[in-house]
Protein backbone atom coordinates (compact mmCIF):
# COMPACT_ATOMS: atom_id res chain seq x y z
CA UNK A 1 0.00 0.00 0.00
CA UNK A 2 1.14 3.58 -0.59
CA UNK A 3 0.20 7.18 0.08
CA UNK A 4 1.67 10.41 -1.32
CA UNK A 5 1.09 13.86 0.22
CA UNK A 6 2.15 17.08 -1.50
CA UNK A 7 1.64 20.45 0.16
CA UNK A 8 -0.41 18.74 2.87
CA UNK A 9 -2.86 17.13 0.46
CA UNK A 10 -3.14 13.46 -0.52
CA UNK A 11 -2.36 13.34 -4.24
CA UNK A 12 -2.11 9.57 -4.64
CA UNK A 13 -2.85 6.46 -2.62
CA UNK A 14 -3.59 2.83 -3.29
CA UNK A 15 -3.38 -0.73 -2.13
CA UNK A 16 -2.74 -3.94 -3.98
CA UNK A 17 -5.53 -6.50 -3.96
CA UNK A 18 -5.35 -8.51 -0.78
CA UNK A 19 -2.85 -6.23 0.96
CA UNK A 20 -3.79 -5.64 4.61
CA UNK A 21 -4.61 -2.13 5.77
CA UNK A 22 -2.47 -2.51 8.90
CA UNK A 23 1.08 -3.78 8.43
CA UNK A 24 4.09 -4.46 10.63
CA UNK A 25 6.53 -1.84 9.30
CA UNK A 26 9.38 -3.55 11.13
CA UNK A 27 12.49 -1.33 11.54
CA UNK A 28 10.50 1.90 11.29
CA UNK A 29 10.02 1.20 15.01
CA UNK A 30 13.61 2.38 15.48
CA UNK A 31 12.74 5.88 14.30
CA UNK A 32 9.76 5.98 16.67
CA UNK A 33 12.01 5.01 19.57
CA UNK A 34 14.45 7.72 18.56
CA UNK A 35 11.71 10.35 18.57
CA UNK A 36 10.65 9.27 22.07
CA UNK A 37 14.11 10.16 23.37
CA UNK A 38 13.37 13.73 22.36
CA UNK A 39 10.06 13.67 24.21
CA UNK A 40 11.83 12.71 27.44
CA UNK A 41 14.43 15.44 26.93
CA UNK A 42 11.67 17.97 26.25
CA UNK A 43 9.92 16.94 29.49
CA UNK A 44 13.13 17.36 31.48
CA UNK A 45 13.22 13.66 32.37
CA UNK A 46 16.43 13.14 30.38
CA UNK A 47 19.30 15.63 30.43
CA UNK A 48 20.22 14.83 26.83
CA UNK A 49 21.56 12.12 24.51
CA UNK A 50 25.00 12.00 26.13
CA UNK A 51 23.75 10.38 29.34
CA UNK A 52 25.53 7.04 29.99
CA UNK A 53 23.17 4.10 29.53
CA UNK A 54 24.41 2.49 32.74
CA UNK A 55 23.05 5.48 34.70
CA UNK A 56 19.56 4.58 33.47
CA UNK A 57 19.77 0.78 33.39
CA UNK A 58 21.26 -0.56 36.65
CA UNK A 59 21.32 -4.09 35.21
CA UNK A 60 23.72 -2.98 32.46
CA UNK A 61 26.94 -1.81 34.06
CA UNK A 62 30.62 -2.65 33.88
CA UNK A 63 33.89 -1.20 32.57
CA UNK A 64 33.03 -1.59 28.86
CA UNK A 65 29.34 -0.75 29.23
CA UNK A 66 29.82 2.41 31.31
CA UNK A 67 31.30 4.19 28.27
CA UNK A 68 28.15 3.73 26.18
CA UNK A 69 25.78 6.70 25.96
CA UNK A 70 22.29 7.09 24.55
CA UNK A 71 23.89 8.87 21.58
CA UNK A 72 25.88 5.72 20.80
CA UNK A 73 22.66 3.69 20.78
CA UNK A 74 20.93 6.30 18.61
CA UNK A 75 23.75 6.19 16.05
CA UNK A 76 24.54 2.44 15.96
CA UNK A 77 28.04 3.16 17.31
CA UNK A 78 27.81 1.50 20.74
CA UNK A 79 30.05 -1.38 19.66
CA UNK A 80 27.30 -3.94 20.27
CA UNK A 81 26.97 -7.01 18.01
CA UNK A 82 24.95 -6.19 14.85
CA UNK A 83 22.14 -8.61 15.62
CA UNK A 84 18.85 -8.37 13.73
CA UNK A 85 17.29 -11.57 15.01
CA UNK A 86 13.52 -11.83 15.21
CA UNK A 87 13.96 -13.52 18.60
CA UNK A 88 16.09 -10.75 20.11
CA UNK A 89 14.74 -10.00 23.60
CA UNK A 90 15.78 -7.88 26.54
CA UNK A 91 17.49 -10.67 28.55
CA UNK A 92 19.75 -11.37 25.56
CA UNK A 93 20.55 -7.68 25.14
CA UNK A 94 21.30 -7.16 28.84
CA UNK A 95 23.90 -9.92 28.54
CA UNK A 96 25.62 -8.18 25.60
CA UNK A 97 28.87 -6.29 25.95
CA UNK A 98 30.45 -3.89 23.48
CA UNK A 99 32.71 -5.71 21.03
CA UNK A 100 34.34 -2.47 19.89
CA UNK A 101 35.14 0.81 21.59
CA UNK A 102 31.98 2.96 21.66
CA UNK A 103 32.10 5.56 18.91
CA UNK A 104 34.77 3.77 16.88
CA UNK A 105 32.60 1.87 14.38
CA UNK A 106 29.13 1.92 12.84
CA UNK A 107 27.23 -1.38 13.02
CA UNK A 108 23.53 -1.38 12.21
CA UNK A 109 21.57 -3.69 14.46
CA UNK A 110 18.65 -4.21 16.80
CA UNK A 111 20.40 -4.86 20.13
CA UNK A 112 21.25 -1.24 20.81
CA UNK A 113 17.73 -0.02 20.09
CA UNK A 114 16.18 -2.73 22.27
CA UNK A 115 18.48 -1.49 25.04
CA UNK A 116 17.50 2.10 24.26
CA UNK A 117 13.81 1.24 24.54
CA UNK A 118 14.43 -0.38 27.91
CA UNK A 119 16.39 2.67 29.09
CA UNK A 120 13.44 4.89 28.17
CA UNK A 121 11.07 2.67 30.12
CA UNK A 122 13.38 2.73 33.13
CA UNK A 123 13.79 6.50 33.22
CA UNK A 124 10.12 7.27 32.49
CA UNK A 125 8.91 4.49 34.83
CA UNK A 126 6.35 3.60 32.15
CA UNK A 127 6.09 0.73 29.67
CA UNK A 128 7.46 1.90 26.32
CA UNK A 129 4.25 1.04 24.45
CA UNK A 130 2.18 3.10 26.89
CA UNK A 131 4.56 6.07 26.73
CA UNK A 132 4.57 6.00 22.92
CA UNK A 133 0.79 5.88 22.76
CA UNK A 134 0.37 8.78 25.18
CA UNK A 135 3.10 11.12 23.89
CA UNK A 136 3.19 10.38 20.17
CA UNK A 137 0.49 8.18 18.67
CA UNK A 138 -2.59 9.68 20.31
CA UNK A 139 -1.54 13.35 19.89
CA UNK A 140 -0.96 12.64 16.17
CA UNK A 141 -4.24 10.72 15.79
CA UNK A 142 -2.22 7.60 14.87
CA UNK A 143 -5.01 5.39 16.24
CA UNK A 144 -3.95 2.28 14.31
CA UNK A 145 -0.29 2.41 15.36
CA UNK A 146 1.39 0.48 18.18
CA UNK A 147 4.65 -1.28 18.83
CA UNK A 148 4.59 -4.97 17.98
CA UNK A 149 5.31 -7.22 20.97
CA UNK A 150 8.27 -9.55 21.23
CA UNK A 151 8.15 -13.16 22.43
CA UNK A 152 8.13 -11.95 26.05
CA UNK A 153 5.22 -9.57 25.50
CA UNK A 154 7.37 -6.43 25.59
CA UNK A 155 7.35 -3.60 23.03
CA UNK A 156 9.76 -4.31 20.19
CA UNK A 157 11.59 -0.98 20.13
CA UNK A 158 13.78 -2.00 17.20
CA UNK A 159 11.86 -4.16 14.78
CA UNK A 160 8.09 -4.08 15.22
CA UNK A 161 5.54 -1.36 14.51
CA UNK A 162 1.94 -2.06 13.50
CA UNK A 163 0.70 0.89 11.47
CA UNK A 164 -1.08 2.14 8.34
CA UNK A 165 -0.15 4.43 5.47
CA UNK A 166 -2.44 7.17 6.82
CA UNK A 167 -0.94 6.99 10.31
CA UNK A 168 2.64 7.20 9.03
CA UNK A 169 1.65 10.05 6.72
CA UNK A 170 0.42 11.96 9.80
CA UNK A 171 3.82 11.43 11.41
CA UNK A 172 5.57 12.51 8.21
CA UNK A 173 3.47 15.65 8.00
CA UNK A 174 4.29 16.47 11.63
CA UNK A 175 8.01 16.08 10.93
CA UNK A 176 7.61 18.22 7.82
CA UNK A 177 5.87 20.86 9.97
CA UNK A 178 8.74 21.05 12.50
CA UNK A 179 6.84 18.98 15.06
CA UNK A 180 3.43 20.64 14.87
CA UNK A 181 0.15 18.80 14.35
CA UNK A 182 -2.95 20.91 13.77
CA UNK A 183 -1.16 23.87 15.32
CA UNK A 184 -0.11 22.04 18.49
CA UNK A 185 3.45 21.07 19.41
CA UNK A 186 3.92 17.29 19.52
CA UNK A 187 7.64 16.83 18.77
CA UNK A 188 10.48 19.23 19.56
CA UNK A 189 11.67 21.00 16.40
CA UNK A 190 15.20 20.99 17.83
CA UNK A 191 15.07 17.22 18.24
CA UNK A 192 13.72 16.71 14.72
CA UNK A 193 16.68 18.70 13.41
CA UNK A 194 19.06 16.60 15.54
CA UNK A 195 17.81 13.20 14.44
CA UNK A 196 17.50 14.05 10.73
CA UNK A 197 21.01 15.36 10.13
CA UNK A 198 24.32 13.50 9.86
CA UNK A 199 25.11 12.09 13.29
CA UNK A 200 28.72 10.95 12.76
CA UNK A 201 31.32 10.47 10.01
CA UNK A 202 31.55 6.68 10.19
CA UNK A 203 28.37 6.25 8.11
CA UNK A 204 27.42 9.66 6.70
CA UNK A 205 23.89 8.73 5.61
CA UNK A 206 22.87 7.89 9.18
CA UNK A 207 21.09 10.38 11.39
CA UNK A 208 19.85 9.26 14.80
CA UNK A 209 17.67 6.28 13.87
CA UNK A 210 16.69 8.07 10.66
CA UNK A 211 18.42 7.92 7.27
CA UNK A 212 19.66 11.04 5.49
CA UNK A 213 18.87 11.45 1.79
CA UNK A 214 21.08 13.82 -0.19
CA UNK A 215 19.22 13.87 -3.52
CA UNK A 216 16.56 15.11 -3.22
CA UNK A 217 17.34 16.54 0.19
CA UNK A 218 15.31 14.82 2.89
CA UNK A 219 15.22 11.95 5.36
CA UNK A 220 13.54 8.60 5.84
CA UNK A 221 12.47 5.95 8.29
CA UNK A 222 12.78 2.54 6.68
CA UNK A 223 12.05 -1.09 7.48
CA UNK A 224 12.77 -4.46 5.95
CA UNK A 225 10.49 -5.73 3.15
CA UNK A 226 10.51 -2.29 1.55
CA UNK A 227 8.69 -0.23 4.16
CA UNK A 228 9.41 3.50 3.83
CA UNK A 229 8.43 6.86 5.24
CA UNK A 230 10.07 9.58 3.11
CA UNK A 231 10.01 13.26 4.07
CA UNK A 232 11.32 15.93 1.66
CA UNK A 233 11.00 19.45 3.15
CA UNK A 234 12.11 21.31 -0.01
CA UNK A 235 9.48 19.45 -2.03
CA UNK A 236 6.79 19.66 0.68
CA UNK A 237 6.41 15.95 0.07
CA UNK A 238 5.62 12.92 2.26
CA UNK A 239 5.63 9.43 0.77
CA UNK A 240 4.65 6.23 2.61
CA UNK A 241 5.06 2.73 1.24
CA UNK A 242 4.17 -0.37 3.28
CA UNK A 243 4.67 -4.00 2.36
CA UNK A 244 3.89 -6.95 4.60
CA UNK A 245 6.44 -9.38 3.21
CA UNK A 246 9.36 -9.84 0.82
CA UNK A 247 8.97 -8.34 -2.64
CA UNK A 248 6.97 -10.38 -5.14
CA UNK A 249 8.58 -8.66 -8.15
CA UNK A 250 11.88 -10.51 -8.02
CA UNK A 251 13.30 -8.19 -5.37
CA UNK A 252 13.73 -5.06 -7.51
CA UNK A 253 14.79 -2.21 -5.27
CA UNK A 254 12.08 0.39 -4.88
CA UNK A 255 14.13 3.17 -3.32
CA UNK A 256 16.60 4.07 -6.14
CA UNK A 257 13.85 4.41 -8.76
CA UNK A 258 11.61 6.32 -6.34
CA UNK A 259 14.34 8.80 -5.40
CA UNK A 260 15.08 9.43 -9.06
CA UNK A 261 11.41 10.19 -9.64
CA UNK A 262 11.17 12.45 -6.57
CA UNK A 263 14.28 14.35 -7.63
CA UNK A 264 12.62 15.26 -10.94
CA UNK A 265 9.78 17.00 -9.10
CA UNK A 266 9.89 20.81 -8.94
CA UNK A 267 10.79 22.28 -5.55
CA UNK A 268 8.08 23.78 -3.37
CA UNK A 269 7.86 27.58 -3.35
XYZ file of C-alpha atoms in Angstrom, residues 10-122:
113
model
C -3.136 13.463 -0.517
C -2.357 13.335 -4.236
C -2.108 9.571 -4.640
C -2.853 6.457 -2.623
C -3.588 2.834 -3.285
C -3.383 -0.728 -2.125
C -2.738 -3.935 -3.979
C -5.525 -6.501 -3.961
C -5.353 -8.511 -0.784
C -2.854 -6.228 0.955
C -3.792 -5.638 4.607
C -4.608 -2.125 5.770
C -2.474 -2.512 8.897
C 1.078 -3.783 8.431
C 4.089 -4.458 10.627
C 6.526 -1.835 9.304
C 9.382 -3.551 11.131
C 12.487 -1.332 11.539
C 10.501 1.902 11.290
C 10.016 1.203 15.006
C 13.614 2.380 15.483
C 12.737 5.878 14.300
C 9.755 5.981 16.669
C 12.006 5.008 19.568
C 14.452 7.717 18.560
C 11.707 10.347 18.572
C 10.647 9.275 22.072
C 14.111 10.159 23.365
C 13.374 13.734 22.362
C 10.055 13.670 24.214
C 11.831 12.708 27.437
C 14.431 15.437 26.927
C 11.669 17.965 26.249
C 9.916 16.940 29.485
C 13.130 17.359 31.477
C 13.222 13.661 32.373
C 16.430 13.141 30.378
C 19.302 15.634 30.428
C 20.221 14.826 26.827
C 21.555 12.122 24.514
C 24.995 12.005 26.133
C 23.752 10.375 29.336
C 25.526 7.036 29.988
C 23.174 4.102 29.526
C 24.407 2.492 32.744
C 23.051 5.475 34.700
C 19.556 4.581 33.465
C 19.774 0.777 33.393
C 21.258 -0.558 36.647
C 21.323 -4.094 35.208
C 23.723 -2.976 32.455
C 26.940 -1.805 34.057
C 30.623 -2.652 33.881
C 33.895 -1.201 32.568
C 33.027 -1.590 28.863
C 29.340 -0.752 29.233
C 29.824 2.406 31.309
C 31.304 4.194 28.265
C 28.149 3.728 26.175
C 25.779 6.696 25.961
C 22.292 7.092 24.548
C 23.888 8.874 21.583
C 25.884 5.721 20.800
C 22.662 3.691 20.781
C 20.929 6.300 18.608
C 23.745 6.191 16.050
C 24.543 2.440 15.962
C 28.039 3.164 17.312
C 27.815 1.497 20.737
C 30.048 -1.383 19.660
C 27.296 -3.940 20.272
C 26.967 -7.008 18.015
C 24.954 -6.185 14.854
C 22.141 -8.609 15.621
C 18.845 -8.365 13.734
C 17.290 -11.570 15.010
C 13.515 -11.834 15.214
C 13.959 -13.523 18.604
C 16.093 -10.752 20.107
C 14.742 -10.002 23.598
C 15.780 -7.875 26.543
C 17.491 -10.674 28.548
C 19.750 -11.369 25.564
C 20.553 -7.682 25.141
C 21.297 -7.163 28.841
C 23.898 -9.918 28.536
C 25.615 -8.175 25.602
C 28.874 -6.289 25.953
C 30.453 -3.887 23.484
C 32.705 -5.711 21.029
C 34.341 -2.468 19.894
C 35.136 0.814 21.587
C 31.983 2.956 21.659
C 32.098 5.561 18.915
C 34.771 3.768 16.879
C 32.598 1.868 14.383
C 29.134 1.922 12.839
C 27.233 -1.376 13.018
C 23.526 -1.379 12.208
C 21.568 -3.687 14.463
C 18.654 -4.209 16.799
C 20.397 -4.860 20.126
C 21.253 -1.240 20.811
C 17.729 -0.024 20.087
C 16.175 -2.726 22.268
C 18.483 -1.493 25.036
C 17.498 2.103 24.255
C 13.808 1.241 24.540
C 14.430 -0.385 27.912
C 16.392 2.669 29.092
C 13.443 4.893 28.172
C 11.072 2.671 30.121
C 13.384 2.725 33.125
